[in-house]
mmCIF file of C-alpha atoms and ligand atoms in Angstrom:
data_model
loop_
_atom_site.group_PDB
_atom_site.id
_atom_site.type_symbol
_atom_site.label_atom_id
_atom_site.label_comp_id
_atom_site.label_asym_id
_atom_site.label_seq_id
_atom_site.Cartn_x
_atom_site.Cartn_y
_atom_site.Cartn_z
ATOM 1 C CA MET A 122 6.273 -65.882 70.144
ATOM 2 C CA PRO A 123 4.445 -68.926 71.843
ATOM 3 C CA ASN A 124 2.736 -68.625 74.834
ATOM 4 C CA VAL A 125 2.306 -71.936 77.025
ATOM 5 C CA LEU A 126 0.381 -73.641 79.717
ATOM 6 C CA ARG A 127 -2.918 -72.059 77.951
ATOM 7 C CA GLY A 128 -4.686 -75.450 78.049
ATOM 8 C CA VAL A 129 -4.991 -75.925 74.561
ATOM 9 C CA ASP A 130 -7.779 -78.459 74.302
ATOM 10 C CA GLY A 131 -8.852 -78.328 70.567
ATOM 11 C CA VAL A 132 -8.280 -75.633 67.942
ATOM 12 C CA ASP A 133 -10.652 -73.857 65.844
ATOM 13 C CA LEU A 134 -9.258 -72.731 62.486
ATOM 14 C CA SER A 135 -12.413 -71.097 61.184
ATOM 15 C CA VAL A 136 -12.667 -67.642 59.743
ATOM 16 C CA THR A 137 -15.298 -65.531 58.088
ATOM 17 C CA VAL A 138 -13.918 -63.315 55.361
ATOM 18 C CA MET A 139 -15.901 -61.104 53.121
ATOM 19 C CA GLY A 140 -19.129 -62.797 54.422
ATOM 20 C CA GLN A 141 -17.804 -66.392 53.674
ATOM 21 C CA LYS A 142 -17.141 -69.102 56.314
ATOM 22 C CA LEU A 143 -14.070 -70.831 56.029
ATOM 23 C CA ALA A 144 -13.062 -73.874 58.121
ATOM 24 C CA MET A 145 -9.352 -72.774 57.704
ATOM 25 C CA PRO A 146 -8.006 -69.347 57.065
ATOM 26 C CA VAL A 147 -6.469 -70.725 53.622
ATOM 27 C CA TYR A 148 -7.813 -70.476 50.350
ATOM 28 C CA CYS A 149 -7.016 -71.539 46.710
ATOM 29 C CA SER A 150 -5.944 -68.521 44.757
ATOM 30 C CA PRO A 151 -7.250 -68.352 41.178
ATOM 31 C CA SER A 152 -4.763 -69.286 38.545
ATOM 32 C CA ALA A 153 -4.965 -69.579 34.933
ATOM 33 C CA LEU A 154 -4.950 -73.117 32.797
ATOM 34 C CA GLN A 155 -5.027 -75.535 35.335
ATOM 35 C CA ARG A 156 -5.713 -78.583 32.784
ATOM 36 C CA LEU A 157 -2.416 -77.964 31.783
ATOM 37 C CA PHE A 158 -1.180 -78.915 35.178
ATOM 38 C CA HIS A 159 -3.473 -82.036 35.354
ATOM 39 C CA HIS A 160 -6.184 -82.939 33.026
ATOM 40 C CA GLN A 161 -8.639 -82.813 36.042
ATOM 41 C CA GLY A 162 -7.543 -79.029 36.388
ATOM 42 C CA GLU A 163 -9.954 -76.655 38.167
ATOM 43 C CA ARG A 164 -12.254 -79.887 38.948
ATOM 44 C CA ALA A 165 -9.261 -81.099 41.098
ATOM 45 C CA ALA A 166 -8.666 -78.110 43.129
ATOM 46 C CA ALA A 167 -12.448 -77.214 43.590
ATOM 47 C CA ALA A 168 -13.174 -80.622 44.952
ATOM 48 C CA ALA A 169 -10.075 -80.382 47.112
ATOM 49 C CA ALA A 170 -10.986 -77.059 48.604
ATOM 50 C CA ALA A 171 -14.675 -78.023 49.151
ATOM 51 C CA SER A 172 -13.593 -81.237 51.195
ATOM 52 C CA ALA A 173 -11.259 -78.735 53.262
ATOM 53 C CA GLY A 174 -13.977 -76.414 53.651
ATOM 54 C CA THR A 175 -12.368 -73.497 52.094
ATOM 55 C CA MET A 176 -12.936 -71.116 49.191
ATOM 56 C CA PHE A 177 -11.293 -71.414 45.621
ATOM 57 C CA GLY A 178 -10.695 -68.990 42.809
ATOM 58 C CA VAL A 179 -11.674 -69.498 39.146
ATOM 59 C CA SER A 180 -9.617 -67.771 36.921
ATOM 60 C CA SER A 181 -10.931 -65.666 34.115
ATOM 61 C CA LEU A 182 -8.352 -67.890 32.156
ATOM 62 C CA GLY A 183 -9.574 -70.856 33.877
ATOM 63 C CA THR A 184 -9.985 -74.152 31.583
ATOM 64 C CA VAL A 185 -13.149 -75.382 33.294
ATOM 65 C CA SER A 186 -16.523 -72.964 33.313
ATOM 66 C CA LEU A 187 -17.254 -71.142 36.424
ATOM 67 C CA GLU A 188 -20.925 -72.352 36.197
ATOM 68 C CA GLU A 189 -19.879 -76.106 36.296
ATOM 69 C CA LEU A 190 -17.900 -75.543 39.090
ATOM 70 C CA ARG A 191 -20.678 -73.653 40.944
ATOM 71 C CA LYS A 192 -23.040 -76.529 40.400
ATOM 72 C CA ALA A 193 -20.577 -79.231 41.474
ATOM 73 C CA TYR A 194 -19.308 -77.700 44.636
ATOM 74 C CA ASP A 195 -20.820 -76.408 47.576
ATOM 75 C CA THR A 196 -17.975 -74.058 48.807
ATOM 76 C CA PRO A 197 -17.443 -70.302 48.681
ATOM 77 C CA GLN A 198 -16.227 -69.611 44.981
ATOM 78 C CA LEU A 199 -14.713 -66.380 43.662
ATOM 79 C CA TYR A 200 -14.135 -65.250 40.057
ATOM 80 C CA GLN A 201 -10.999 -63.548 39.368
ATOM 81 C CA PHE A 202 -11.888 -60.815 36.680
ATOM 82 C CA TYR A 203 -9.575 -58.978 34.222
ATOM 83 C CA PHE A 204 -11.181 -55.839 33.142
ATOM 84 C CA HIS A 205 -11.594 -55.348 29.391
ATOM 85 C CA LYS A 206 -11.464 -52.227 27.116
ATOM 86 C CA ASP A 207 -15.208 -53.204 26.137
ATOM 87 C CA ARG A 208 -17.217 -52.118 28.849
ATOM 88 C CA GLY A 209 -20.111 -53.953 27.663
ATOM 89 C CA LEU A 210 -18.427 -57.092 28.030
ATOM 90 C CA ASN A 211 -17.180 -56.361 31.128
ATOM 91 C CA ARG A 212 -21.008 -55.776 32.486
ATOM 92 C CA SER A 213 -22.103 -59.032 30.562
ATOM 93 C CA MET A 214 -19.481 -61.021 32.397
ATOM 94 C CA LEU A 215 -20.083 -59.861 35.789
ATOM 95 C CA GLU A 216 -23.789 -60.513 34.940
ATOM 96 C CA ARG A 217 -22.858 -63.929 33.921
ATOM 97 C CA ALA A 218 -21.008 -64.463 37.324
ATOM 98 C CA LYS A 219 -23.874 -63.216 39.257
ATOM 99 C CA GLN A 220 -26.417 -65.648 37.614
ATOM 100 C CA ALA A 221 -24.027 -68.533 38.237
ATOM 101 C CA GLY A 222 -24.092 -67.598 42.116
ATOM 102 C CA ILE A 223 -20.399 -66.393 42.463
ATOM 103 C CA ASP A 224 -19.830 -65.482 45.974
ATOM 104 C CA VAL A 225 -16.755 -63.072 45.730
ATOM 105 C CA MET A 226 -15.911 -61.002 42.668
ATOM 106 C CA MET A 227 -11.887 -60.492 42.389
ATOM 107 C CA LEU A 228 -10.476 -57.998 40.049
ATOM 108 C CA THR A 229 -6.910 -58.570 39.304
ATOM 109 C CA VAL A 230 -5.200 -55.116 39.419
ATOM 110 C CA ASP A 231 -1.538 -55.933 38.994
ATOM 111 C CA SER A 232 -1.575 -57.202 35.491
ATOM 112 C CA ILE A 233 -2.413 -54.355 33.080
ATOM 113 C CA THR A 234 0.083 -55.758 31.023
ATOM 114 C CA GLY A 235 1.859 -59.156 31.467
ATOM 115 C CA GLY A 236 4.837 -59.752 33.223
ATOM 116 C CA ASN A 237 8.490 -60.652 31.599
ATOM 117 C CA ARG A 238 8.163 -64.445 32.335
ATOM 118 C CA GLU A 239 11.728 -65.191 30.844
ATOM 119 C CA ARG A 240 11.267 -68.961 32.229
ATOM 120 C CA ASP A 241 8.547 -69.017 29.799
ATOM 121 C CA LEU A 242 10.500 -67.320 26.795
ATOM 122 C CA ARG A 243 13.314 -69.908 27.659
ATOM 123 C CA SER A 244 10.935 -72.970 27.486
ATOM 124 C CA GLY A 245 8.820 -71.584 24.474
ATOM 125 C CA PHE A 246 5.444 -71.822 26.382
ATOM 126 C CA SER A 247 2.824 -70.326 24.447
ATOM 127 C CA ILE A 248 -0.783 -70.693 24.206
ATOM 128 C CA PRO A 249 -2.016 -72.016 21.783
ATOM 129 C CA PHE A 250 0.876 -74.460 21.705
ATOM 130 C CA ARG A 251 3.775 -74.163 19.438
ATOM 131 C CA LEU A 252 5.407 -77.513 19.396
ATOM 132 C CA THR A 253 8.981 -76.934 19.273
ATOM 133 C CA ALA A 254 12.022 -79.778 19.381
ATOM 134 C CA ALA A 255 12.153 -79.240 23.147
ATOM 135 C CA GLY A 256 8.616 -79.360 23.629
ATOM 136 C CA MET A 257 8.466 -82.812 21.895
ATOM 137 C CA ALA A 258 11.525 -83.902 24.282
ATOM 138 C CA GLN A 259 9.185 -82.843 27.108
ATOM 139 C CA PHE A 260 6.170 -85.037 25.917
ATOM 140 C CA ILE A 261 8.647 -88.196 25.598
ATOM 141 C CA LEU A 262 10.071 -87.477 28.975
ATOM 142 C CA LYS A 263 6.692 -87.389 30.495
ATOM 143 C CA PRO A 264 4.392 -89.460 28.557
ATOM 144 C CA ARG A 265 1.554 -89.996 30.988
ATOM 145 C CA TRP A 266 1.003 -86.120 31.114
ATOM 146 C CA GLY A 267 0.906 -86.319 27.151
ATOM 147 C CA ILE A 268 -1.420 -89.158 26.971
ATOM 148 C CA ASN A 269 -3.856 -87.678 29.452
ATOM 149 C CA TYR A 270 -3.178 -84.475 27.501
ATOM 150 C CA VAL A 271 -4.642 -85.909 24.274
ATOM 151 C CA THR A 272 -7.092 -88.513 25.731
ATOM 152 C CA HIS A 273 -9.130 -85.696 27.414
ATOM 153 C CA GLU A 274 -11.235 -82.965 26.524
ATOM 154 C CA ARG A 275 -9.533 -80.308 24.276
ATOM 155 C CA LEU A 276 -8.036 -77.665 26.499
ATOM 156 C CA ALA A 277 -10.557 -74.486 26.087
ATOM 157 C CA LEU A 278 -11.190 -71.225 28.092
ATOM 158 C CA PRO A 279 -14.808 -71.443 28.612
ATOM 159 C CA GLN A 280 -14.658 -67.997 30.658
ATOM 160 C CA LEU A 281 -13.610 -66.434 27.441
ATOM 161 C CA ASP A 282 -14.106 -68.940 24.418
ATOM 162 C CA ALA A 283 -16.132 -66.349 22.503
ATOM 163 C CA PHE A 284 -12.938 -63.803 22.322
ATOM 164 C CA VAL A 285 -9.860 -66.253 22.467
ATOM 165 C CA ASP A 286 -9.226 -68.867 19.800
ATOM 166 C CA MET A 287 -7.285 -71.854 21.440
ATOM 167 C CA SER A 288 -6.815 -73.251 17.961
ATOM 168 C CA GLY A 289 -3.913 -71.001 16.778
ATOM 169 C CA GLY A 290 -6.493 -68.637 15.078
ATOM 170 C CA ALA A 291 -7.824 -65.238 16.100
ATOM 171 C CA LEU A 292 -6.475 -64.589 19.311
ATOM 172 C CA SER A 293 -3.788 -66.285 21.284
ATOM 173 C CA ILE A 294 -3.596 -65.281 25.062
ATOM 174 C CA GLY A 295 -0.677 -62.895 24.709
ATOM 175 C CA ARG A 296 -2.633 -61.139 22.326
ATOM 176 C CA TYR A 297 -5.720 -61.017 24.691
ATOM 177 C CA PHE A 298 -3.712 -59.350 27.270
ATOM 178 C CA THR A 299 -2.594 -56.832 24.733
ATOM 179 C CA GLU A 300 -5.713 -56.227 22.532
ATOM 180 C CA MET A 301 -8.601 -57.000 25.164
ATOM 181 C CA LEU A 302 -7.488 -56.095 28.566
ATOM 182 C CA ASP A 303 -7.477 -52.161 29.333
ATOM 183 C CA PRO A 304 -4.412 -50.643 30.875
ATOM 184 C CA ALA A 305 -6.174 -47.635 31.173
ATOM 185 C CA MET A 306 -8.604 -48.702 33.813
ATOM 186 C CA ASP A 307 -8.620 -46.557 36.768
ATOM 187 C CA TRP A 308 -10.498 -45.904 40.122
ATOM 188 C CA ASP A 309 -13.602 -44.515 38.392
ATOM 189 C CA ASP A 310 -13.915 -47.448 36.095
ATOM 190 C CA VAL A 311 -13.669 -49.844 39.073
ATOM 191 C CA ALA A 312 -15.929 -47.954 41.406
ATOM 192 C CA GLU A 313 -18.469 -48.381 38.834
ATOM 193 C CA MET A 314 -17.779 -52.124 38.765
ATOM 194 C CA VAL A 315 -18.208 -52.172 42.514
ATOM 195 C CA ARG A 316 -21.778 -50.652 42.174
ATOM 196 C CA PHE A 317 -22.726 -52.824 39.401
ATOM 197 C CA TRP A 318 -21.606 -56.188 40.946
ATOM 198 C CA ASP A 319 -23.412 -54.839 44.485
ATOM 199 C CA GLY A 320 -21.872 -57.529 46.739
ATOM 200 C CA GLN A 321 -18.664 -59.166 47.966
ATOM 201 C CA PHE A 322 -16.001 -57.331 45.966
ATOM 202 C CA CYS A 323 -12.186 -57.349 46.294
ATOM 203 C CA LEU A 324 -8.970 -56.079 44.391
ATOM 204 C CA LYS A 325 -6.179 -58.368 43.955
ATOM 205 C CA GLY A 326 -2.535 -57.102 43.936
ATOM 206 C CA VAL A 327 -2.743 -53.976 46.149
ATOM 207 C CA MET A 328 0.500 -52.951 47.712
ATOM 208 C CA SER A 329 0.372 -49.428 49.008
ATOM 209 C CA VAL A 330 -1.473 -47.848 51.761
ATOM 210 C CA ALA A 331 -2.839 -45.239 49.450
ATOM 211 C CA ASP A 332 -4.507 -47.891 47.061
ATOM 212 C CA ALA A 333 -5.999 -49.895 50.203
ATOM 213 C CA LYS A 334 -7.690 -46.623 51.383
ATOM 214 C CA ARG A 335 -8.977 -45.907 47.977
ATOM 215 C CA ALA A 336 -10.272 -49.362 47.725
ATOM 216 C CA ALA A 337 -12.269 -49.120 50.930
ATOM 217 C CA GLU A 338 -13.469 -45.810 49.741
ATOM 218 C CA ILE A 339 -15.027 -47.086 46.678
ATOM 219 C CA GLY A 340 -16.745 -49.633 48.720
ATOM 220 C CA CYS A 341 -14.662 -52.669 48.043
ATOM 221 C CA THR A 342 -15.134 -55.260 50.721
ATOM 222 C CA GLY A 343 -11.765 -56.750 50.601
ATOM 223 C CA ILE A 344 -8.297 -56.272 49.112
ATOM 224 C CA VAL A 345 -5.711 -59.032 48.587
ATOM 225 C CA LEU A 346 -2.181 -57.952 49.269
ATOM 226 C CA SER A 347 -0.258 -59.706 46.260
ATOM 227 C CA ASN A 348 2.771 -59.297 43.757
ATOM 228 C CA HIS A 349 0.992 -61.955 41.906
ATOM 229 C CA GLY A 350 3.750 -64.486 43.184
ATOM 230 C CA GLY A 351 6.652 -62.495 41.983
ATOM 231 C CA ARG A 352 5.264 -62.827 38.350
ATOM 232 C CA GLN A 353 4.738 -59.325 37.348
ATOM 233 C CA LEU A 354 6.625 -56.575 38.796
ATOM 234 C CA ASP A 355 9.984 -57.319 39.102
ATOM 235 C CA GLY A 356 11.648 -56.584 42.413
ATOM 236 C CA SER A 357 8.259 -55.682 43.778
ATOM 237 C CA ARG A 358 8.359 -55.939 47.763
ATOM 238 C CA SER A 359 6.690 -58.596 49.472
ATOM 239 C CA PRO A 360 3.048 -58.573 50.204
ATOM 240 C CA PHE A 361 3.832 -59.799 54.016
ATOM 241 C CA ASP A 362 6.072 -56.843 54.237
ATOM 242 C CA GLN A 363 3.061 -54.367 53.666
ATOM 243 C CA LEU A 364 0.612 -56.193 55.968
ATOM 244 C CA ALA A 365 1.026 -54.647 59.034
ATOM 245 C CA GLU A 366 0.774 -50.828 57.482
ATOM 246 C CA ILE A 367 -2.096 -51.600 55.228
ATOM 247 C CA VAL A 368 -3.967 -53.701 58.143
ATOM 248 C CA ASP A 369 -3.555 -50.368 60.535
ATOM 249 C CA ALA A 370 -5.053 -48.077 57.894
ATOM 250 C CA VAL A 371 -7.916 -50.058 56.577
ATOM 251 C CA GLY A 372 -8.450 -53.244 58.616
ATOM 252 C CA ASP A 373 -11.180 -51.792 60.705
ATOM 253 C CA ARG A 374 -12.985 -51.122 57.216
ATOM 254 C CA ILE A 375 -12.356 -54.121 54.987
ATOM 255 C CA ASP A 376 -11.010 -57.389 55.276
ATOM 256 C CA VAL A 377 -7.440 -57.540 54.193
ATOM 257 C CA LEU A 378 -6.120 -60.890 52.721
ATOM 258 C CA MET A 379 -2.431 -61.677 51.400
ATOM 259 C CA ASP A 380 -0.835 -64.107 49.154
ATOM 260 C CA GLY A 381 2.839 -65.100 48.004
ATOM 261 C CA GLY A 382 5.241 -67.689 48.980
ATOM 262 C CA VAL A 383 3.099 -69.249 51.369
ATOM 263 C CA GLN A 384 4.237 -72.748 52.019
ATOM 264 C CA ARG A 385 4.178 -73.504 55.668
ATOM 265 C CA GLY A 386 1.451 -73.114 58.296
ATOM 266 C CA THR A 387 4.045 -70.873 60.403
ATOM 267 C CA HIS A 388 3.819 -68.519 57.037
ATOM 268 C CA VAL A 389 0.008 -68.499 57.658
ATOM 269 C CA LEU A 390 0.059 -67.693 61.221
ATOM 270 C CA LYS A 391 2.603 -65.017 60.918
ATOM 271 C CA ALA A 392 0.186 -63.328 58.305
ATOM 272 C CA LEU A 393 -2.897 -63.778 60.631
ATOM 273 C CA SER A 394 -0.705 -62.534 63.679
ATOM 274 C CA LEU A 395 -0.160 -59.003 61.593
ATOM 275 C CA GLY A 396 -3.817 -58.877 60.992
ATOM 276 C CA ALA A 397 -4.792 -60.668 57.627
ATOM 277 C CA LYS A 398 -8.116 -62.110 57.629
ATOM 278 C CA ALA A 399 -6.886 -65.299 55.442
ATOM 279 C CA VAL A 400 -4.185 -66.142 53.175
ATOM 280 C CA GLY A 401 -3.942 -67.542 49.404
ATOM 281 C CA ILE A 402 -1.998 -70.098 48.000
ATOM 282 C CA GLY A 403 -0.906 -70.548 44.534
ATOM 283 C CA ARG A 404 2.111 -72.918 43.958
ATOM 284 C CA TYR A 405 1.465 -74.541 47.128
ATOM 285 C CA TYR A 406 -1.422 -76.475 45.488
ATOM 286 C CA LEU A 407 -0.428 -76.332 42.150
ATOM 287 C CA PHE A 408 2.339 -78.367 41.950
ATOM 288 C CA PRO A 409 0.371 -81.386 43.781
ATOM 289 C CA LEU A 410 -2.065 -80.798 41.156
ATOM 290 C CA ALA A 411 0.424 -81.397 38.679
ATOM 291 C CA ALA A 412 1.857 -84.376 40.392
ATOM 292 C CA ALA A 413 -1.116 -86.159 41.390
ATOM 293 C CA GLY A 414 -4.510 -84.275 40.441
ATOM 294 C CA GLN A 415 -7.367 -84.109 43.010
ATOM 295 C CA ALA A 416 -5.504 -86.476 45.619
ATOM 296 C CA GLY A 417 -2.507 -84.371 45.355
ATOM 297 C CA VAL A 418 -4.447 -80.877 46.331
ATOM 298 C CA GLU A 419 -6.321 -82.755 48.778
ATOM 299 C CA ARG A 420 -3.046 -84.029 50.589
ATOM 300 C CA ALA A 421 -1.419 -80.622 50.361
ATOM 301 C CA LEU A 422 -4.302 -79.293 51.886
ATOM 302 C CA SER A 423 -4.338 -81.667 54.962
ATOM 303 C CA LEU A 424 -0.899 -81.041 55.192
ATOM 304 C CA MET A 425 -1.639 -77.640 55.750
ATOM 305 C CA ARG A 426 -4.646 -78.306 58.127
ATOM 306 C CA GLU A 427 -2.134 -80.414 60.219
ATOM 307 C CA GLU A 428 0.660 -77.822 60.449
ATOM 308 C CA LEU A 429 -1.931 -75.354 61.163
ATOM 309 C CA VAL A 430 -3.560 -77.153 64.208
ATOM 310 C CA ARG A 431 -0.240 -78.507 65.284
ATOM 311 C CA ASP A 432 1.773 -74.793 64.972
ATOM 312 C CA MET A 433 -1.789 -73.257 66.761
ATOM 313 C CA THR A 434 -1.293 -75.713 69.843
ATOM 314 C CA LEU A 435 2.553 -74.928 70.141
ATOM 315 C CA MET A 436 1.555 -71.195 69.937
ATOM 316 C CA GLY A 437 -1.082 -71.557 73.046
ATOM 317 C CA CYS A 438 -4.072 -70.391 70.744
ATOM 318 C CA THR A 439 -7.321 -72.473 70.466
ATOM 319 C CA SER A 440 -8.839 -69.476 67.822
ATOM 320 C CA ILE A 441 -7.577 -67.368 65.131
ATOM 321 C CA ALA A 442 -8.453 -64.355 67.068
ATOM 322 C CA GLU A 443 -5.778 -65.169 69.499
ATOM 323 C CA LEU A 444 -3.222 -64.736 67.116
ATOM 324 C CA THR A 445 -2.155 -61.023 67.682
ATOM 325 C CA ARG A 446 0.931 -58.697 66.994
ATOM 326 C CA GLU A 447 1.955 -59.898 70.633
ATOM 327 C CA ASN A 448 2.731 -63.214 68.796
ATOM 328 C CA LEU A 449 5.622 -61.696 66.310
ATOM 329 C CA ARG A 450 8.699 -60.008 66.912
ATOM 330 C CA PHE A 451 11.011 -59.148 64.223
ATOM 331 C CA ARG A 452 14.679 -59.279 64.376
HETATM 332 C C1 LIG B 545 0.675 -70.852 37.337
HETATM 333 C C2 LIG B 545 0.173 -69.836 37.829
HETATM 334 C C3 LIG B 545 -1.060 -68.860 37.212
HETATM 335 C C4 LIG B 545 -1.531 -67.601 37.750
HETATM 336 N N1 LIG B 545 -2.670 -67.389 37.120
HETATM 337 C C5 LIG B 545 -3.369 -66.115 37.504
HETATM 338 C C6 LIG B 545 -4.596 -65.908 37.019
HETATM 339 O O1 LIG B 545 -5.137 -66.010 36.156
HETATM 340 N N2 LIG B 545 -5.209 -64.677 37.914
HETATM 341 C C7 LIG B 545 -4.493 -64.163 38.910
HETATM 342 O O2 LIG B 545 -5.130 -63.074 39.295
HETATM 343 N N3 LIG B 545 -3.348 -64.574 39.368
HETATM 344 C C8 LIG B 545 -2.774 -65.670 38.771
HETATM 345 N N4 LIG B 545 -1.917 -66.127 39.674
HETATM 346 C C9 LIG B 545 -1.420 -65.622 40.801
HETATM 347 C C10 LIG B 545 -2.112 -66.407 41.863
HETATM 348 O O3 LIG B 545 -3.330 -66.166 42.133
HETATM 349 C C11 LIG B 545 -1.184 -66.021 43.708
HETATM 350 O O4 LIG B 545 -1.358 -64.648 43.316
HETATM 351 C C12 LIG B 545 0.038 -66.311 43.428
HETATM 352 O O5 LIG B 545 0.444 -67.757 42.949
HETATM 353 C C13 LIG B 545 0.387 -66.582 45.102
HETATM 354 O O6 LIG B 545 1.779 -66.803 45.068
HETATM 355 P P1 LIG B 545 2.335 -68.146 45.586
HETATM 356 O O7 LIG B 545 2.383 -69.271 44.172
HETATM 357 O O8 LIG B 545 3.692 -67.950 45.898
HETATM 358 O O9 LIG B 545 1.608 -68.846 46.475
HETATM 359 C C14 LIG B 545 -1.295 -67.334 38.958
HETATM 360 C C15 LIG B 545 -0.084 -67.909 39.641
HETATM 361 C C16 LIG B 545 0.642 -68.885 39.076
HETATM 362 C C17 LIG B 545 1.837 -69.682 39.631
#
């Protein structure tokens, strides 16, 4: 619901989320294995996020080290963490991230087991690669990708290189999930982690009001409503549909963020109108990464920025704070 004749002369898209000042209310959500999309991988996403003045996330399954990215790009950086059975390992990884200067710790809580990715089963996708006939055909059809893959540094998981063997030996990613991650993690474990980190800490993958309240009680400074882009629990509700009641329950105590299915500036404005502080994007920047590396992600983020400015202008709003529930009506 737009308002008119408000004298919109310039739009300020900046927001502050979990203590981080962002030039726009959209950040690059962490995703695994970005050098599989394009040989520049996480470097491209981080560089593009930095030039857009926003935050990017490095996955535990990232293919560039969190330290290298921290040194290279002066923009808020979060680290996405998976909880391991080995508590000593968890603590040493938190210490490593602290040492590197990570701004926000993000614990993913919706992946205590892998989703049933049927498309991966069909395509035979696995890490380490098992080259099938269909895979060979893809290499032939996309020669540039294949040439880049073999002429650039070997794929690696620097966050986990001591534990996951990419050469086909000790531990595949599938086994990393089933053998090293702890499906028994509970609120007490996370409360201890929050205390240990002693900084900005958010849970990614919260969907219920009860869990949101619990996150606030144990000292989290943020939560991300997420169904992992629909890749985990089949038939899960959309985070957008959960937003209003969770913002009502905890929005005065912690920052509520959201991701999933965001493809347009107006998607972002709708989430912010309901009370989200910022919105994460996944495939919106990953497909451009695959298509054109850093230039692709930069173009995607600049298109998003343009859309946000245009949409805010048409809404009659000069700052994000002016977006409220008055701007929305549900059919
Ligand atoms: C290819 C791919 C890999 C992902 N890897 C991770 C990951 O390692 N850790 C994580 O917490 N979320 C991961 N995600 C989920 C994203 O962070 C985000 O929640 C999701 O993509 C948002 O939905 P969208 O793609 O519709 O924007 C991944 C998503 C995709 C598409």
